[in-house]
Structures are given as structure tokens and as C-alpha cells.
mmCIF file of C-alpha atoms in Angstrom:
data_model
loop_
_atom_site.group_PDB
_atom_site.id
_atom_site.type_symbol
_atom_site.label_atom_id
_atom_site.label_comp_id
_atom_site.label_asym_id
_atom_site.label_seq_id
_atom_site.Cartn_x
_atom_site.Cartn_y
_atom_site.Cartn_z
ATOM 1 C CA MET A 9 0.168 -0.364 -0.026
ATOM 2 C CA SER A 10 0.700 3.589 -0.596
ATOM 3 C CA GLY A 11 2.017 6.086 2.260
ATOM 4 C CA LYS A 12 -1.750 7.388 1.728
ATOM 5 C CA PRO A 13 -4.830 6.567 2.822
ATOM 6 C CA GLN A 14 -7.450 5.929 -0.243
ATOM 7 C CA LEU A 15 -10.443 8.935 0.178
ATOM 8 C CA LYS A 16 -13.941 7.862 -0.870
ATOM 9 C CA GLY A 17 -17.293 10.619 -0.949
ATOM 10 C CA ARG A 18 -16.452 14.055 -1.697
ATOM 11 C CA ALA A 19 -12.674 14.372 -0.498
ATOM 12 C CA ALA A 20 -12.470 12.169 -3.538
ATOM 13 C CA ARG A 21 -13.766 14.767 -5.434
ATOM 14 C CA LEU A 22 -12.590 17.573 -4.114
ATOM 15 C CA ALA A 23 -8.654 16.007 -4.339
ATOM 16 C CA ARG A 24 -9.393 15.615 -7.794
ATOM 17 C CA LEU A 25 -9.033 19.602 -7.853
ATOM 18 C CA PHE A 26 -5.759 20.005 -6.672
ATOM 19 C CA PRO A 27 -3.466 19.058 -9.062
ATOM 20 C CA VAL A 28 -1.625 15.961 -9.116
ATOM 21 C CA GLY A 29 2.197 17.159 -8.961
ATOM 22 C CA ALA A 30 4.808 18.539 -6.709
ATOM 23 C CA GLY A 31 3.183 21.503 -5.427
ATOM 24 C CA GLN A 32 5.196 24.292 -6.784
ATOM 25 C CA ALA A 33 3.471 26.574 -8.896
ATOM 26 C CA ALA A 34 5.382 28.295 -11.716
ATOM 27 C CA ARG A 35 6.954 31.863 -10.506
ATOM 28 C CA ALA A 36 7.595 33.604 -13.990
ATOM 29 C CA PRO A 37 3.960 34.619 -14.721
ATOM 30 C CA PHE A 38 4.186 35.912 -11.311
ATOM 31 C CA VAL A 39 6.726 38.119 -11.037
ATOM 32 C CA LEU A 40 5.605 39.125 -14.758
ATOM 33 C CA LEU A 41 2.015 40.299 -13.349
ATOM 34 C CA VAL A 42 3.834 41.919 -10.348
ATOM 35 C CA VAL A 43 6.443 44.020 -12.813
ATOM 36 C CA LEU A 44 3.686 44.725 -14.548
ATOM 37 C CA LEU A 45 1.643 45.350 -11.775
ATOM 38 C CA LEU A 46 4.275 48.081 -10.442
ATOM 39 C CA GLY A 47 5.172 49.675 -14.070
ATOM 40 C CA GLY A 48 2.039 50.974 -14.658
ATOM 41 C CA GLY A 49 0.737 52.009 -11.564
ATOM 42 C CA LEU A 50 4.877 54.414 -11.666
ATOM 43 C CA ILE A 51 3.081 55.087 -15.409
ATOM 44 C CA GLY A 52 0.034 55.884 -13.643
ATOM 45 C CA LEU A 53 1.450 57.763 -11.412
ATOM 46 C CA LEU A 54 3.688 60.070 -13.767
ATOM 47 C CA VAL A 55 0.767 60.657 -15.875
ATOM 48 C CA LEU A 56 -0.913 62.449 -12.718
ATOM 49 C CA ASN A 57 2.329 63.966 -11.654
ATOM 50 C CA SER A 58 2.834 65.538 -15.539
ATOM 51 C CA ALA A 59 -1.111 66.768 -15.812
ATOM 52 C CA LEU A 60 -1.257 68.216 -11.922
ATOM 53 C CA SER A 61 1.643 69.508 -13.451
ATOM 54 C CA GLU A 62 -0.469 71.305 -16.192
ATOM 55 C CA GLY A 63 -2.960 72.303 -14.194
ATOM 56 C CA SER A 64 -1.205 74.428 -12.135
ATOM 57 C CA PHE A 65 0.869 76.191 -15.234
ATOM 58 C CA LYS A 66 -2.832 76.900 -16.692
ATOM 59 C CA LEU A 67 -3.927 78.427 -13.343
ATOM 60 C CA ASP A 68 -0.728 80.368 -12.988
ATOM 61 C CA ASP A 69 -1.287 81.748 -16.499
ATOM 62 C CA LEU A 70 -4.968 82.295 -15.763
ATOM 63 C CA GLN A 71 -4.094 83.999 -12.291
ATOM 64 C CA LYS A 72 -1.981 86.359 -14.120
ATOM 65 C CA GLU A 73 -4.278 87.192 -16.855
ATOM 66 C CA THR A 74 -6.928 88.302 -14.272
ATOM 67 C CA LYS A 75 -4.914 90.851 -12.568
ATOM 68 C CA SER A 76 -3.431 92.247 -15.198
ATOM 69 C CA LEU A 77 -7.615 92.252 -16.604
ATOM 70 C CA THR A 78 -8.506 93.518 -12.811
ATOM 71 C CA ASP A 79 -5.257 96.727 -13.384
ATOM 72 C CA GLU A 80 -6.914 97.635 -16.872
ATOM 73 C CA GLU A 81 -10.840 97.555 -15.340
ATOM 74 C CA GLN A 82 -9.507 99.623 -12.679
ATOM 75 C CA ALA A 83 -7.448 102.364 -14.475
ATOM 76 C CA LEU A 84 -10.701 102.367 -16.884
ATOM 77 C CA GLN A 85 -12.879 102.867 -14.082
ATOM 78 C CA ARG A 86 -10.607 105.558 -13.034
ATOM 79 C CA ASP A 87 -10.924 106.866 -16.046
ATOM 80 C CA VAL A 88 -15.269 107.223 -16.110
ATOM 81 C CA ASP A 89 -14.649 108.340 -12.829
ATOM 82 C CA ALA A 90 -13.240 111.215 -14.013
ATOM 83 C CA TYR A 91 -15.709 111.991 -16.463
ATOM 84 C CA SER A 92 -18.749 111.872 -14.745
ATOM 85 C CA ALA A 93 -17.205 114.051 -11.722
ATOM 86 C CA PRO A 94 -19.416 117.308 -11.085
ATOM 87 C CA ASP A 95 -16.577 119.945 -12.808
ATOM 88 C CA ALA A 96 -15.576 117.670 -15.617
ATOM 89 C CA LEU A 97 -19.318 117.262 -16.959
ATOM 90 C CA GLN A 98 -20.097 120.856 -16.143
ATOM 91 C CA ARG A 99 -17.181 121.894 -18.518
ATOM 92 C CA ARG A 100 -18.037 119.055 -21.476
ATOM 93 C CA ALA A 101 -21.889 120.788 -21.520
ATOM 94 C CA ARG A 102 -20.176 124.665 -21.293
ATOM 95 C CA GLU A 103 -18.124 123.402 -24.202
ATOM 96 C CA LEU A 104 -21.989 121.957 -25.703
ATOM 97 C CA GLY A 105 -23.556 125.508 -25.519
ATOM 98 C CA MET A 106 -25.586 123.679 -22.729
ATOM 99 C CA VAL A 107 -26.132 126.583 -19.716
ATOM 100 C CA PRO A 108 -27.300 126.048 -15.931
ATOM 101 C CA GLY A 109 -31.449 125.920 -15.872
ATOM 102 C CA GLY A 110 -31.560 128.057 -12.665
ATOM 103 C CA ASP A 111 -34.766 127.307 -9.943
ATOM 104 C CA PRO A 112 -37.256 124.970 -11.867
ATOM 105 C CA ALA A 113 -41.169 125.852 -11.551
ATOM 106 C CA PHE A 114 -43.322 122.948 -11.497
ATOM 107 C CA LEU A 115 -47.071 122.497 -12.852
ATOM 108 C CA ASN A 116 -49.661 121.572 -10.453
ATOM 109 C CA PRO A 117 -52.238 119.271 -11.531
ATOM 110 C CA ASP A 118 -54.746 121.920 -10.749
ATOM 111 C CA GLY A 119 -53.399 123.873 -13.583
ATOM 112 C CA THR A 120 -51.395 126.732 -11.350
ATOM 113 C CA VAL A 121 -47.877 126.942 -11.687
ATOM 114 C CA LYS A 122 -45.881 127.011 -9.155
ATOM 115 C CA GLY A 123 -42.613 129.293 -8.908
ATOM 116 C CA VAL A 124 -41.286 131.294 -11.320
ATOM 117 C CA PRO A 125 -40.653 130.741 -14.995
ATOM 118 C CA ARG A 126 -38.014 132.177 -16.553
ATOM 119 C CA ALA A 127 -35.836 131.581 -19.938
ATOM 120 C CA ALA A 128 -32.321 129.640 -18.456
ATOM 121 C CA GLY A 129 -29.387 131.953 -19.554
ATOM 122 C CA GLN A 130 -25.924 133.334 -19.327
ATOM 123 C CA SER A 131 -26.879 135.676 -16.642
ATOM 124 C CA SER A 132 -27.699 132.903 -14.251
ATOM 125 C CA PHE A 133 -24.663 131.131 -15.104
ATOM 126 C CA ARG A 134 -22.056 131.523 -12.121
ATOM 127 C CA THR A 135 -18.433 130.684 -13.427
ATOM 128 C CA SER A 136 -16.005 128.538 -10.851
ATOM 129 C CA THR A 137 -12.868 127.199 -11.207
ATOM 130 C CA VAL A 138 -13.288 124.090 -13.770
ATOM 131 C CA ARG A 139 -10.244 121.183 -13.473
ATOM 132 C CA PRO A 140 -10.332 118.855 -16.431
ATOM 133 C CA PRO A 141 -9.851 114.940 -16.064
ATOM 134 C CA GLU A 142 -6.272 114.867 -16.851
ATOM 135 C CA VAL A 143 -5.794 116.829 -13.559
ATOM 136 C CA LEU A 144 -8.124 114.331 -11.429
ATOM 137 C CA SER A 145 -5.879 112.031 -13.511
ATOM 138 C CA PRO A 146 -3.420 110.248 -10.898
ATOM 139 C CA TYR A 147 -1.482 109.827 -13.835
ATOM 140 C CA PRO A 148 0.298 112.658 -16.243
ATOM 141 C CA ALA A 149 -1.405 113.346 -19.264
ATOM 142 C CA LEU A 150 2.900 113.462 -20.767
ATOM 143 C CA PRO A 151 5.662 112.469 -19.121
ATOM 144 C CA PRO A 152 8.321 115.359 -18.867
ATOM 145 C CA ALA A 153 10.353 114.556 -21.903
ATOM 146 C CA GLN A 154 6.994 115.529 -24.242
ATOM 147 C CA SER A 155 6.400 118.393 -22.882
ATOM 148 C CA PRO A 156 6.107 121.204 -25.408
ATOM 149 C CA PRO A 157 9.061 124.105 -25.023
ATOM 150 C CA LEU A 158 8.411 126.645 -22.871
ATOM 151 C CA ASP A 159 8.177 129.593 -26.156
ATOM 152 C CA ALA A 160 5.718 127.689 -28.102
ATOM 153 C CA PRO A 161 2.109 128.834 -27.848
ATOM 154 C CA ALA A 162 -0.160 126.869 -24.934
ATOM 155 C CA THR A 163 -2.696 124.454 -26.740
ATOM 156 C CA THR A 164 -4.332 122.010 -24.372
ATOM 157 C CA THR A 165 -6.478 119.207 -26.637
ATOM 158 C CA GLN A 166 -9.062 117.405 -25.370
ATOM 159 C CA PRO A 167 -9.381 113.771 -24.811
ATOM 160 C CA ALA A 168 -12.243 112.306 -26.617
ATOM 161 C CA ILE A 169 -15.463 111.681 -24.662
ATOM 162 C CA PRO A 170 -17.875 108.757 -24.688
ATOM 163 C CA SER A 171 -21.391 110.700 -26.075
ATOM 164 C CA SER A 172 -23.249 107.470 -25.877
ATOM 165 C CA THR A 173 -25.448 107.947 -22.669
ATOM 166 C CA THR A 174 -27.529 104.743 -23.175
ATOM 167 C CA GLY A 175 -28.688 103.134 -19.236
ATOM 168 C CA ARG A 176 -29.148 106.134 -17.889
#
């Protein structure tokens, strides 16, 4: 008799599922599987790291662009504020030939007039010292190197004022 007892029934069926040979599994497929898993993991980490770095560079570029656009917006807002200052509006209105209206007169619902109506004229126009928007701006209009010579006649150029009044 051999050194192994004979199995019967269920134990015999289970014993047939196991290999009969020496109990050594092949090592080459296992080592290949481990190497492939490690290599795949390293390549995956490299791709992930590259994608994160690219996103970081894009974020940095977008932050720089946002900063420059914010600076431009603030400069434009300063220009709008300078042009919409009361002194600048008064100067521009005077250039267009407009005069102050004076004291208003009101028409009551029953048809009577409250106040004294009169035409607006130069007599009711009070003069004041009006500074152009260039003076209100924190930036100089011309650099010192471009200033006209002292013996040249003084001429001033007015910047173009946007004439659209939509939305107001």
C-alpha cells in the first residue's frame, strides 16, 4: 500500500481539483504580473503628476491674466470717474453750449404754476474753477520728455469723451 489513504466520497472529488504534481507553482507568470502592475502604477503616477503640473501652469497663467484685466478695469473705472465728476460734466456741457437751468418752476395738478418760470440764460450762469479730467487723473498726461518748449504757444487737446448715454 502506498503511504496515502484512499479517499472516498466528497473528499475524493475535492482531491481531484488539486494538481497531482509536486506543489510548485510557476514563478515566471507571477513575477511578470507583479512587474507589470508596478510598471503600470508608476506610469499612471507619472501621467497624473504631469496633468497636475499642466493644470498648475494654466492656473498660474489665468491668475496673471486676471490680475492684468483687473488692473485694466480699475484704470478704466478711474477714467469713467474722472469724466463723470461734476466739474468735468459742467465743463463738457459748457463746451456743448448748455447753460444751467436756474430755479425750476412746477406745474400743479390743478393747472397753477408754483415758482417763477423764466428762460435759462447766461445771466444765471455762475462761473467756477473747473478742472479737466486730466488733472483729476493720478497719471500725468504727458511724460516730462514730451512737454512742449517754453516759447511755444500753449495749446490743449481735449480727450474724446464717450457720447453714448444708453442705460442712464
